[in-house]
């Protein structure tokens, strides 16, 4: 395979035909149970970039309906019971509706009217084109009734050009010229500060009225739902979203709404009427795609595998391959963790040199007054044949040290246990079992520490890892595979054809994709910068914890907090990070037994794990105090103040494991 | 339309005296040698310093010479409104020889100025651009200082758009060195098909390559770009830029329907002027807009010396009549 | 940055260049094959150090692929050839904006122009001519070989230009290094043409256009050659001289890279390959390559491909036959 099957990563880059051809449904209930365009209950489809919203909305739109029914849109509408009218909110270029010497109220009214016209134009154009395509009679009585009904929706007299015989066309042109006049006035207002617009219809009249008129007068649309598929909702300001919320609240058949928005784009549920608010479950439903994927993890993995297979099929020159074994396409390191640790150590260390972790231990013991015991203690932990066991023995020693136990005695006992472990046999005692379990628990992170000490990069490989990394946004997976494939091609390999993609290609691809994700997820404005800084701080902290002498948690990239005591700025930044998918909120947070406050669980997006040398597994979690949370998230906290907090936090994880006194915590805000 | 009829020339730093004389000379103040050297060397009846709030100059940092206009408005329409009123531009004779040094001006303001003069019926605008000897940080001089706050249409370049059909919307980005800006604009119109324009020939041969490499960082935001999606025009020629846009979009229209067009010049000032010229000549009043990523503050550029000055003559009476 | 990090960084840069600008050339296996040339013999056995420096040089080569060459050829026609003519026509017509009239007159000017590749048919100049014609949609009739400019041999008393109303001859080449070649060529070819012009009482302008020229080379050609117009689409200056004082690639190099080491290596390996000019013809020290060839003004370690001594070129050169 010479080309890269993952070059196209975004829904928008697919033509309608391509979407139809590559459509992969969600296993289990399928997407249709997530969103039904015929449902009278408006629904918000919300999520991060690359969750599949646009894909889904386009799938519901009428060009795809047509493709599903062999080019017969009329049949499609009647069979599927709805017509999907896709509408890009960005097309309104709604930043025009502000300032220019006009009041906010004026703009509110004008925006609403303008959008009504936009909706109307979209709908009437569609009807007109459908009639032409299906060769329906535009001169019939029903068309005339429809046109008249629409004309009556306006508060102003609607005048058609007399020479236009085709009523639908005339109506279409009327909408077009009305919009045009509005555009010219709105645009010119910037230069003239004059805005002379007559509002021709009140909010909702056209949006609901045109479909209603169609359903009543045109037999084609009898019983058909008009589903407006609003995408890129985040392009509307709060005030503009008030208008849409008003429509959603009004809810009149045969109109319904499916609104696609980025997480950060859903700014308000208030309507144009002061004090009025739409509520989830009663005025609208809301689906967060990632949550759906997350709640059915096995399905998500299958879904991802299907997407990838479909891509490979399309790209493959030799017809339909009967099966694609995705795991086999990616090379894996050979040998157990223990063997690899030993191999790396041998390769990286100069002959006769002491491994860095022993060097460090020696120094720590000497600096902490254990100088005389050091040689003996080192002997007890030394396992030259298996660096992984050696590290484990050292970890046990650190634990004993932190617990204030007799080091020489502990070291000797532990050595015995580790020797048994190494042999593969276990002792009878409870402590033996505990140690064996602890080793199983720790070995991956210990291996990671070895890699770091030797100056080797962390390892991320294999399809499963990549699915994990995607953080429940399929596009992330595609980008990952795209970068990996590119590296594989650059290295002269033959991805998806011969041998598996090398570890090097996987590593470099992961690195690039991770960096891409971080820069791309940045929000607009100062808060975007602040969020990135916070993420770097958080990631850096997790990293320091992971590579400390005695980490409190294993595989930790999640924090818990009850959010009490957060400064306003910190809360803003934390929420922005969530809204931009840099941090994922893990559902099923617990309520504290005594206080009843909710413990939130927040995971650093696994796409970012490689940037901070973190594990992809979501195992351990760290509870942070308000001070610590503020130090990380509040942009007002200086780097040095953060440093002091970090030192305090890490003190119990690093030799000599002394807890700093409260007074040395330092000032948070300087 | 043949934009090559419009005049341009380049004058080396040692021969600034050869520049023609003007009635009015406008320059956006910044501390660089090139902007100041040109301001001093130019022969004009009246020389005006305009100060952009985005540069955040304190009173003490402002120049003592020339007529000083310190503007508070960031919005480009308000900026020129204010200046036009205080300088009495509407009363100037329409054959006044006006020259603007584009070097320090914000791009949206530069574009709107061209339009405003045309609307008022002025027949000519001369625009300069001053090239430094070297950029402080190589070519990696930061553009904005701090974050981009919004992407929106430039006042005076807002179009009459239609409900989009994704496959037919086009976004043409003039790619500069700042990949963040490219990304912001591309994201703002993520559903549109994208074309990317690069400066080739570039001022120095290696600059094209650096430009491509930096712009590549925004690649994901641009989506799949087949090789056909690139346009090229000389980095310092607004007229060839306009011509290239003209030729290319004509080709696109022959190949498939074009619905809405969005243009975003993020590279040189010459390119920016070229985009504006093209828009005013061919798209004003149509379904096209120029969009731009706005930031609250811009870095005061740190360039060294002056190597040459580019001069462009815009014949404003050539454009289509003003908008209704 | 550590040595390893520097290396990784350079490889990443090369990957981006390979994918986007170098038409897929110089993938990792090719790079490795080239790096293997450097076995440490000029650096006390430290082949890693040599390779790192070589990598740094490679990562700063300016390569112009076919798409870029086409764009530059369009620019050559539009900016160097057409623009001055159109401007003059406009002035002569009193500043008219009548694009049709100007277009008509320009056509006439074009018809009395001929485009010729520098050197003989096997050289890159003529190769470029094909793309130049294609890109600018020009009729074949305007493109001739040098000997077709006259109706008969130059020493024939009846020799005339072909066409008789020939006003302008444009010589095209890809690269002007020292300018010497153009000077020699002009003396050989233009003198002959000039004799015919004098006999016939015609006024013919001779232009020399290149895609890339060094500042010094162009200056030399302007002052010493017989060409009336000498111009380049893109000019190289002192910052492009790799080991010069102004070299842009050593202005702020990575910590592990030393300019002196780099020069030493390039020179000593270069001397084994191209003894007369170890750092490129006329000591130009360039890092410049094109889709169709690489000038010998670039560092020989990049292009030497003549079998003896054995050397794996990364941008093999097809030598000009002189």
mmCIF file of N, CA and C in Angstrom, chain C residues 3-109:
data_model
loop_
_atom_site.group_PDB
_atom_site.id
_atom_site.type_symbol
_atom_site.label_atom_id
_atom_site.label_comp_id
_atom_site.label_asym_id
_atom_site.label_seq_id
_atom_site.Cartn_x
_atom_site.Cartn_y
_atom_site.Cartn_z
ATOM 1 N N UNK C 3 22.951 15.524 21.876
ATOM 2 C CA UNK C 3 23.306 15.105 20.513
ATOM 3 C C UNK C 3 22.186 14.268 19.908
ATOM 4 N N UNK C 4 21.663 13.338 20.698
ATOM 5 C CA UNK C 4 20.579 12.482 20.187
ATOM 6 C C UNK C 4 19.360 13.311 19.812
ATOM 7 N N UNK C 5 19.038 14.266 20.674
ATOM 8 C CA UNK C 5 17.869 15.093 20.394
ATOM 9 C C UNK C 5 18.079 15.915 19.138
ATOM 10 N N UNK C 6 19.286 16.425 18.968
ATOM 11 C CA UNK C 6 19.586 17.197 17.763
ATOM 12 C C UNK C 6 19.396 16.324 16.529
ATOM 13 N N UNK C 7 19.902 15.126 16.618
ATOM 14 C CA UNK C 7 19.779 14.225 15.481
ATOM 15 C C UNK C 7 18.310 13.954 15.168
ATOM 16 N N UNK C 8 17.552 13.643 16.195
ATOM 17 C CA UNK C 8 16.133 13.348 15.981
ATOM 18 C C UNK C 8 15.414 14.538 15.368
ATOM 19 N N UNK C 9 15.767 15.696 15.868
ATOM 20 C CA UNK C 9 15.170 16.924 15.354
ATOM 21 C C UNK C 9 15.443 17.111 13.872
ATOM 22 N N UNK C 10 16.697 16.866 13.486
ATOM 23 C CA UNK C 10 17.074 17.029 12.089
ATOM 24 C C UNK C 10 16.360 15.999 11.216
ATOM 25 N N UNK C 11 16.245 14.783 11.716
ATOM 26 C CA UNK C 11 15.532 13.754 10.964
ATOM 27 C C UNK C 11 14.081 14.152 10.771
ATOM 28 N N UNK C 12 13.492 14.700 11.817
ATOM 29 C CA UNK C 12 12.089 15.110 11.693
ATOM 30 C C UNK C 12 11.935 16.206 10.663
ATOM 31 N N UNK C 13 12.886 17.122 10.659
ATOM 32 C CA UNK C 13 12.833 18.200 9.669
ATOM 33 C C UNK C 13 12.951 17.627 8.269
ATOM 34 N N UNK C 14 13.870 16.673 8.120
ATOM 35 C CA UNK C 14 14.061 16.060 6.811
ATOM 36 C C UNK C 14 12.821 15.317 6.348
ATOM 37 N N UNK C 15 12.142 14.705 7.295
ATOM 38 C CA UNK C 15 10.900 14.012 6.917
ATOM 39 C C UNK C 15 9.897 15.008 6.358
ATOM 40 N N UNK C 16 9.766 16.137 7.038
ATOM 41 C CA UNK C 16 8.817 17.145 6.563
ATOM 42 C C UNK C 16 9.210 17.666 5.196
ATOM 43 N N UNK C 17 10.509 17.888 5.019
ATOM 44 C CA UNK C 17 10.980 18.364 3.729
ATOM 45 C C UNK C 17 10.708 17.319 2.658
ATOM 46 N N UNK C 18 11.032 16.082 2.981
ATOM 47 C CA UNK C 18 10.833 15.009 2.011
ATOM 48 C C UNK C 18 9.381 14.910 1.573
ATOM 49 N N UNK C 19 8.488 15.004 2.544
ATOM 50 C CA UNK C 19 7.066 14.851 2.235
ATOM 51 C C UNK C 19 6.492 16.027 1.472
ATOM 52 N N UNK C 20 6.922 17.212 1.835
ATOM 53 C CA UNK C 20 6.243 18.377 1.286
ATOM 54 C C UNK C 20 6.940 19.061 0.146
ATOM 55 N N UNK C 21 8.251 19.081 0.196
ATOM 56 C CA UNK C 21 8.977 19.880 -0.790
ATOM 57 C C UNK C 21 9.912 19.084 -1.681
ATOM 58 N N UNK C 22 10.373 17.939 -1.187
ATOM 59 C CA UNK C 22 11.404 17.234 -1.937
ATOM 60 C C UNK C 22 10.861 16.096 -2.765
ATOM 61 N N UNK C 23 9.579 16.146 -3.050
ATOM 62 C CA UNK C 23 8.935 15.175 -3.947
ATOM 63 C C UNK C 23 9.194 13.734 -3.505
ATOM 64 N N UNK C 24 9.217 13.525 -2.220
ATOM 65 C CA UNK C 24 9.383 12.164 -1.720
ATOM 66 C C UNK C 24 10.823 11.680 -1.723
ATOM 67 N N UNK C 25 11.736 12.530 -2.173
ATOM 68 C CA UNK C 25 13.141 12.120 -2.181
ATOM 69 C C UNK C 25 13.700 12.147 -0.767
ATOM 70 N N UNK C 26 14.848 11.481 -0.629
ATOM 71 C CA UNK C 26 15.545 11.479 0.654
ATOM 72 C C UNK C 26 14.711 10.921 1.791
ATOM 73 N N UNK C 27 14.214 9.719 1.576
ATOM 74 C CA UNK C 27 13.596 9.023 2.702
ATOM 75 C C UNK C 27 14.727 8.501 3.589
ATOM 76 N N UNK C 28 14.360 7.981 4.694
ATOM 77 C CA UNK C 28 15.363 7.552 5.683
ATOM 78 C C UNK C 28 16.425 6.616 5.113
ATOM 79 N N UNK C 29 16.044 5.584 4.377
ATOM 80 C CA UNK C 29 17.084 4.697 3.838
ATOM 81 C C UNK C 29 18.085 5.446 2.951
ATOM 82 N N UNK C 30 17.594 6.421 2.179
ATOM 83 C CA UNK C 30 18.503 7.193 1.328
ATOM 84 C C UNK C 30 19.437 8.029 2.188
ATOM 85 N N UNK C 31 18.882 8.625 3.222
ATOM 86 C CA UNK C 31 19.693 9.443 4.121
ATOM 87 C C UNK C 31 20.764 8.586 4.777
ATOM 88 N N UNK C 32 20.367 7.427 5.240
ATOM 89 C CA UNK C 32 21.333 6.545 5.900
ATOM 90 C C UNK C 32 22.437 6.128 4.941
ATOM 91 N N UNK C 33 22.061 5.835 3.709
ATOM 92 C CA UNK C 33 23.078 5.431 2.726
ATOM 93 C C UNK C 33 24.086 6.554 2.527
ATOM 94 N N UNK C 34 23.608 7.774 2.493
ATOM 95 C CA UNK C 34 24.509 8.907 2.320
ATOM 96 C C UNK C 34 25.368 9.129 3.553
ATOM 97 N N UNK C 35 24.760 9.027 4.715
ATOM 98 C CA UNK C 35 25.518 9.235 5.953
ATOM 99 C C UNK C 35 26.638 8.205 6.117
ATOM 100 N N UNK C 36 26.403 7.034 5.544
ATOM 101 C CA UNK C 36 27.437 6.001 5.645
ATOM 102 C C UNK C 36 28.745 6.372 4.955
ATOM 103 N N UNK C 37 28.664 7.372 4.059
ATOM 104 C CA UNK C 37 29.892 7.858 3.428
ATOM 105 C C UNK C 37 30.863 8.374 4.491
ATOM 106 N N UNK C 38 30.309 8.906 5.555
ATOM 107 C CA UNK C 38 31.130 9.594 6.567
ATOM 108 C C UNK C 38 31.537 8.584 7.640
ATOM 109 N N UNK C 39 32.771 8.099 7.516
ATOM 110 C CA UNK C 39 33.186 7.028 8.432
ATOM 111 C C UNK C 39 34.084 7.528 9.554
ATOM 112 N N UNK C 40 34.224 8.805 9.689
ATOM 113 C CA UNK C 40 35.008 9.341 10.794
ATOM 114 C C UNK C 40 36.439 9.657 10.438
ATOM 115 N N UNK C 41 36.823 9.380 9.201
ATOM 116 C CA UNK C 41 38.250 9.522 8.885
ATOM 117 C C UNK C 41 38.752 10.961 8.942
ATOM 118 N N UNK C 42 37.845 11.917 8.915
ATOM 119 C CA UNK C 42 38.295 13.295 9.036
ATOM 120 C C UNK C 42 37.989 13.883 10.392
ATOM 121 N N UNK C 43 37.610 12.991 11.320
ATOM 122 C CA UNK C 43 37.239 13.515 12.622
ATOM 123 C C UNK C 43 37.755 12.616 13.727
ATOM 124 N N UNK C 44 38.964 12.138 13.533
ATOM 125 C CA UNK C 44 39.569 11.282 14.543
ATOM 126 C C UNK C 44 38.749 10.056 14.844
ATOM 127 N N UNK C 45 38.107 9.518 13.835
ATOM 128 C CA UNK C 45 37.359 8.279 14.035
ATOM 129 C C UNK C 45 35.950 8.476 14.541
ATOM 130 N N UNK C 46 35.564 9.692 14.844
ATOM 131 C CA UNK C 46 34.223 9.928 15.388
ATOM 132 C C UNK C 46 33.207 10.059 14.254
ATOM 133 N N UNK C 47 32.734 8.917 13.783
ATOM 134 C CA UNK C 47 31.805 8.951 12.651
ATOM 135 C C UNK C 47 30.473 9.564 13.059
ATOM 136 N N UNK C 48 30.078 9.399 14.317
ATOM 137 C CA UNK C 48 28.804 9.961 14.768
ATOM 138 C C UNK C 48 28.818 11.476 14.649
ATOM 139 N N UNK C 49 29.935 12.048 14.999
ATOM 140 C CA UNK C 49 30.045 13.510 14.932
ATOM 141 C C UNK C 49 29.986 13.978 13.487
ATOM 142 N N UNK C 50 30.701 13.246 12.626
ATOM 143 C CA UNK C 50 30.679 13.615 11.211
ATOM 144 C C UNK C 50 29.258 13.525 10.656
ATOM 145 N N UNK C 51 28.595 12.443 11.013
ATOM 146 C CA UNK C 51 27.253 12.237 10.464
ATOM 147 C C UNK C 51 26.272 13.290 10.951
ATOM 148 N N UNK C 52 26.428 13.687 12.184
ATOM 149 C CA UNK C 52 25.532 14.704 12.716
ATOM 150 C C UNK C 52 25.702 16.015 11.950
ATOM 151 N N UNK C 53 26.948 16.364 11.689
ATOM 152 C CA UNK C 53 27.193 17.602 10.950
ATOM 153 C C UNK C 53 26.703 17.509 9.508
ATOM 154 N N UNK C 54 26.898 16.329 8.935
ATOM 155 C CA UNK C 54 26.422 16.133 7.561
ATOM 156 C C UNK C 54 24.898 16.240 7.511
ATOM 157 N N UNK C 55 24.274 15.654 8.510
ATOM 158 C CA UNK C 55 22.809 15.692 8.596
ATOM 159 C C UNK C 55 22.310 17.129 8.669
ATOM 160 N N UNK C 56 23.012 17.914 9.441
ATOM 161 C CA UNK C 56 22.623 19.314 9.595
ATOM 162 C C UNK C 56 22.703 20.054 8.255
ATOM 163 N N UNK C 57 23.742 19.763 7.513
ATOM 164 C CA UNK C 57 23.859 20.393 6.196
ATOM 165 C C UNK C 57 22.718 19.951 5.281
ATOM 166 N N UNK C 58 22.491 18.658 5.283
ATOM 167 C CA UNK C 58 21.427 18.120 4.421
ATOM 168 C C UNK C 58 20.077 18.742 4.747
ATOM 169 N N UNK C 59 19.828 18.927 6.037
ATOM 170 C CA UNK C 59 18.531 19.448 6.452
ATOM 171 C C UNK C 59 18.321 20.902 6.062
ATOM 172 N N UNK C 60 19.386 21.527 5.533
ATOM 173 C CA UNK C 60 19.235 22.922 5.133
ATOM 174 C C UNK C 60 19.426 23.139 3.646
ATOM 175 N N UNK C 61 19.372 22.049 2.906
ATOM 176 C CA UNK C 61 19.429 22.173 1.455
ATOM 177 C C UNK C 61 18.134 22.820 0.972
ATOM 178 N N UNK C 62 18.262 23.736 0.025
ATOM 179 C CA UNK C 62 17.067 24.308 -0.600
ATOM 180 C C UNK C 62 16.828 23.555 -1.896
ATOM 181 N N UNK C 63 15.752 22.801 -1.909
ATOM 182 C CA UNK C 63 15.448 21.981 -3.085
ATOM 183 C C UNK C 63 14.197 22.528 -3.740
ATOM 184 N N UNK C 64 14.251 22.700 -5.042
ATOM 185 C CA UNK C 64 13.070 23.187 -5.760
ATOM 186 C C UNK C 64 12.571 22.098 -6.692
ATOM 187 N N UNK C 65 11.432 21.558 -6.346
ATOM 188 C CA UNK C 65 10.843 20.476 -7.106
ATOM 189 C C UNK C 65 10.150 20.987 -8.356
ATOM 190 N N UNK C 66 9.610 20.051 -9.113
ATOM 191 C CA UNK C 66 8.980 20.443 -10.372
ATOM 192 C C UNK C 66 7.845 21.451 -10.190
ATOM 193 N N UNK C 67 6.957 21.274 -9.216
ATOM 194 C CA UNK C 67 5.912 22.285 -9.056
ATOM 195 C C UNK C 67 6.486 23.678 -8.829
ATOM 196 N N UNK C 68 7.530 23.762 -8.026
ATOM 197 C CA UNK C 68 8.127 25.062 -7.756
ATOM 198 C C UNK C 68 8.843 25.611 -8.977
ATOM 199 N N UNK C 69 9.535 24.737 -9.696
ATOM 200 C CA UNK C 69 10.238 25.186 -10.900
ATOM 201 C C UNK C 69 9.226 25.757 -11.885
ATOM 202 N N UNK C 70 8.097 25.102 -12.014
ATOM 203 C CA UNK C 70 7.066 25.609 -12.908
ATOM 204 C C UNK C 70 6.587 26.985 -12.488
ATOM 205 N N UNK C 71 6.401 27.144 -11.193
ATOM 206 C CA UNK C 71 5.955 28.455 -10.703
ATOM 207 C C UNK C 71 7.002 29.514 -11.003
ATOM 208 N N UNK C 72 8.256 29.162 -10.807
ATOM 209 C CA UNK C 72 9.320 30.130 -11.055
ATOM 210 C C UNK C 72 9.430 30.458 -12.541
ATOM 211 N N UNK C 73 9.152 29.483 -13.389
ATOM 212 C CA UNK C 73 9.185 29.742 -14.827
ATOM 213 C C UNK C 73 8.034 30.665 -15.236
ATOM 214 N N UNK C 74 6.935 30.491 -14.563
ATOM 215 C CA UNK C 74 5.814 31.408 -14.816
ATOM 216 C C UNK C 74 6.178 32.808 -14.374
ATOM 217 N N UNK C 75 6.846 32.870 -13.220
ATOM 218 C CA UNK C 75 7.258 34.168 -12.698
ATOM 219 C C UNK C 75 8.276 34.811 -13.628
ATOM 220 N N UNK C 76 9.143 33.988 -14.188
ATOM 221 C CA UNK C 76 10.148 34.501 -15.118
ATOM 222 C C UNK C 76 9.458 35.193 -16.284
ATOM 223 N N UNK C 77 8.475 34.551 -16.831
ATOM 224 C CA UNK C 77 7.774 35.113 -17.979
ATOM 225 C C UNK C 77 6.984 36.345 -17.576
ATOM 226 N N UNK C 78 6.205 36.207 -16.521
ATOM 227 C CA UNK C 78 5.302 37.262 -16.114
ATOM 228 C C UNK C 78 6.032 38.495 -15.605
ATOM 229 N N UNK C 79 7.043 38.281 -14.731
ATOM 230 C CA UNK C 79 7.670 39.409 -14.067
ATOM 231 C C UNK C 79 8.902 39.946 -14.795
ATOM 232 N N UNK C 80 9.698 39.041 -15.365
ATOM 233 C CA UNK C 80 10.927 39.524 -15.997
ATOM 234 C C UNK C 80 10.700 39.902 -17.460
ATOM 235 N N UNK C 81 9.850 39.134 -18.140
ATOM 236 C CA UNK C 81 9.667 39.379 -19.566
ATOM 237 C C UNK C 81 8.476 40.288 -19.845
ATOM 238 N N UNK C 82 7.301 39.841 -19.429
ATOM 239 C CA UNK C 82 6.088 40.519 -19.844
ATOM 240 C C UNK C 82 5.880 41.872 -19.187
ATOM 241 N N UNK C 83 6.099 41.926 -17.894
ATOM 242 C CA UNK C 83 5.779 43.139 -17.159
ATOM 243 C C UNK C 83 6.458 44.393 -17.721
ATOM 244 N N UNK C 84 7.791 44.372 -17.959
ATOM 245 C CA UNK C 84 8.418 45.594 -18.483
ATOM 246 C C UNK C 84 7.833 45.993 -19.839
ATOM 247 N N UNK C 85 7.522 45.016 -20.662
ATOM 248 C CA UNK C 85 6.974 45.323 -21.988
ATOM 249 C C UNK C 85 5.594 45.968 -21.856
ATOM 250 N N UNK C 86 4.770 45.373 -21.032
ATOM 251 C CA UNK C 86 3.421 45.908 -20.847
ATOM 252 C C UNK C 86 3.464 47.328 -20.290
ATOM 253 N N UNK C 87 4.350 47.544 -19.337
ATOM 254 C CA UNK C 87 4.458 48.877 -18.752
ATOM 255 C C UNK C 87 4.899 49.897 -19.795
ATOM 256 N N UNK C 88 5.830 49.498 -20.620
ATOM 257 C CA UNK C 88 6.294 50.411 -21.658
ATOM 258 C C UNK C 88 5.180 50.716 -22.644
ATOM 259 N N UNK C 89 4.454 49.679 -23.050
ATOM 260 C CA UNK C 89 3.336 49.865 -23.985
ATOM 261 C C UNK C 89 2.320 50.823 -23.398
ATOM 262 N N UNK C 90 2.038 50.655 -22.131
ATOM 263 C CA UNK C 90 1.049 51.483 -21.467
ATOM 264 C C UNK C 90 1.480 52.944 -21.462
ATOM 265 N N UNK C 91 2.759 53.116 -21.164
ATOM 266 C CA UNK C 91 3.297 54.486 -21.160
ATOM 267 C C UNK C 91 3.204 55.084 -22.544
ATOM 268 N N UNK C 92 3.641 54.302 -23.554
ATOM 269 C CA UNK C 92 3.615 54.795 -24.940
ATOM 270 C C UNK C 92 2.200 55.155 -25.366
ATOM 271 N N UNK C 93 1.199 54.467 -24.826
ATOM 272 C CA UNK C 93 -0.188 54.734 -25.191
ATOM 273 C C UNK C 93 -0.816 55.751 -24.252
ATOM 274 N N UNK C 94 -0.011 56.499 -23.576
ATOM 275 C CA UNK C 94 -0.528 57.572 -22.735
ATOM 276 C C UNK C 94 -1.188 57.119 -21.447
ATOM 277 N N UNK C 95 -0.800 55.963 -20.937
ATOM 278 C CA UNK C 95 -1.357 55.519 -19.658
ATOM 279 C C UNK C 95 -2.727 54.900 -19.782
ATOM 280 N N UNK C 96 -3.030 54.360 -20.963
ATOM 281 C CA UNK C 96 -4.345 53.784 -21.194
ATOM 282 C C UNK C 96 -4.650 52.620 -20.253
ATOM 283 N N UNK C 97 -5.940 52.387 -20.031
ATOM 284 C CA UNK C 97 -6.333 51.196 -19.281
ATOM 285 C C UNK C 97 -7.036 50.214 -20.200
ATOM 286 N N UNK C 98 -6.874 50.441 -21.473
ATOM 287 C CA UNK C 98 -7.510 49.566 -22.456
ATOM 288 C C UNK C 98 -6.723 48.255 -22.551
ATOM 289 N N UNK C 99 -7.173 47.258 -21.772
ATOM 290 C CA UNK C 99 -6.420 46.012 -21.718
ATOM 291 C C UNK C 99 -6.403 45.290 -23.058
ATOM 292 N N UNK C 100 -7.443 45.486 -23.847
ATOM 293 C CA UNK C 100 -7.468 44.798 -25.141
ATOM 294 C C UNK C 100 -6.419 45.348 -26.083
ATOM 295 N N UNK C 101 -6.321 46.656 -26.113
ATOM 296 C CA UNK C 101 -5.337 47.290 -26.987
ATOM 297 C C UNK C 101 -3.930 46.879 -26.568
ATOM 298 N N UNK C 102 -3.690 46.949 -25.295
ATOM 299 C CA UNK C 102 -2.372 46.569 -24.799
ATOM 300 C C UNK C 102 -2.101 45.102 -25.114
ATOM 301 N N UNK C 103 -3.118 44.276 -24.942
ATOM 302 C CA UNK C 103 -2.965 42.855 -25.222
ATOM 303 C C UNK C 103 -2.578 42.622 -26.678
ATOM 304 N N UNK C 104 -3.223 43.385 -27.560
ATOM 305 C CA UNK C 104 -2.933 43.235 -28.990
ATOM 306 C C UNK C 104 -1.486 43.586 -29.273
ATOM 307 N N UNK C 105 -1.079 44.719 -28.747
ATOM 308 C CA UNK C 105 0.295 45.155 -29.016
ATOM 309 C C UNK C 105 1.309 44.234 -28.373
ATOM 310 N N UNK C 106 0.949 43.735 -27.219
ATOM 311 C CA UNK C 106 1.882 42.810 -26.581
ATOM 312 C C UNK C 106 2.066 41.568 -27.437
ATOM 313 N N UNK C 107 0.969 41.101 -28.009
ATOM 314 C CA UNK C 107 1.061 39.941 -28.903
ATOM 315 C C UNK C 107 2.066 40.172 -30.009
ATOM 316 N N UNK C 108 2.036 41.371 -30.565
ATOM 317 C CA UNK C 108 2.986 41.687 -31.633
ATOM 318 C C UNK C 108 4.416 41.605 -31.110
ATOM 319 N N UNK C 109 4.605 42.195 -29.939
ATOM 320 C CA UNK C 109 5.947 42.136 -29.346
ATOM 321 C C UNK C 109 6.376 40.697 -29.137
#
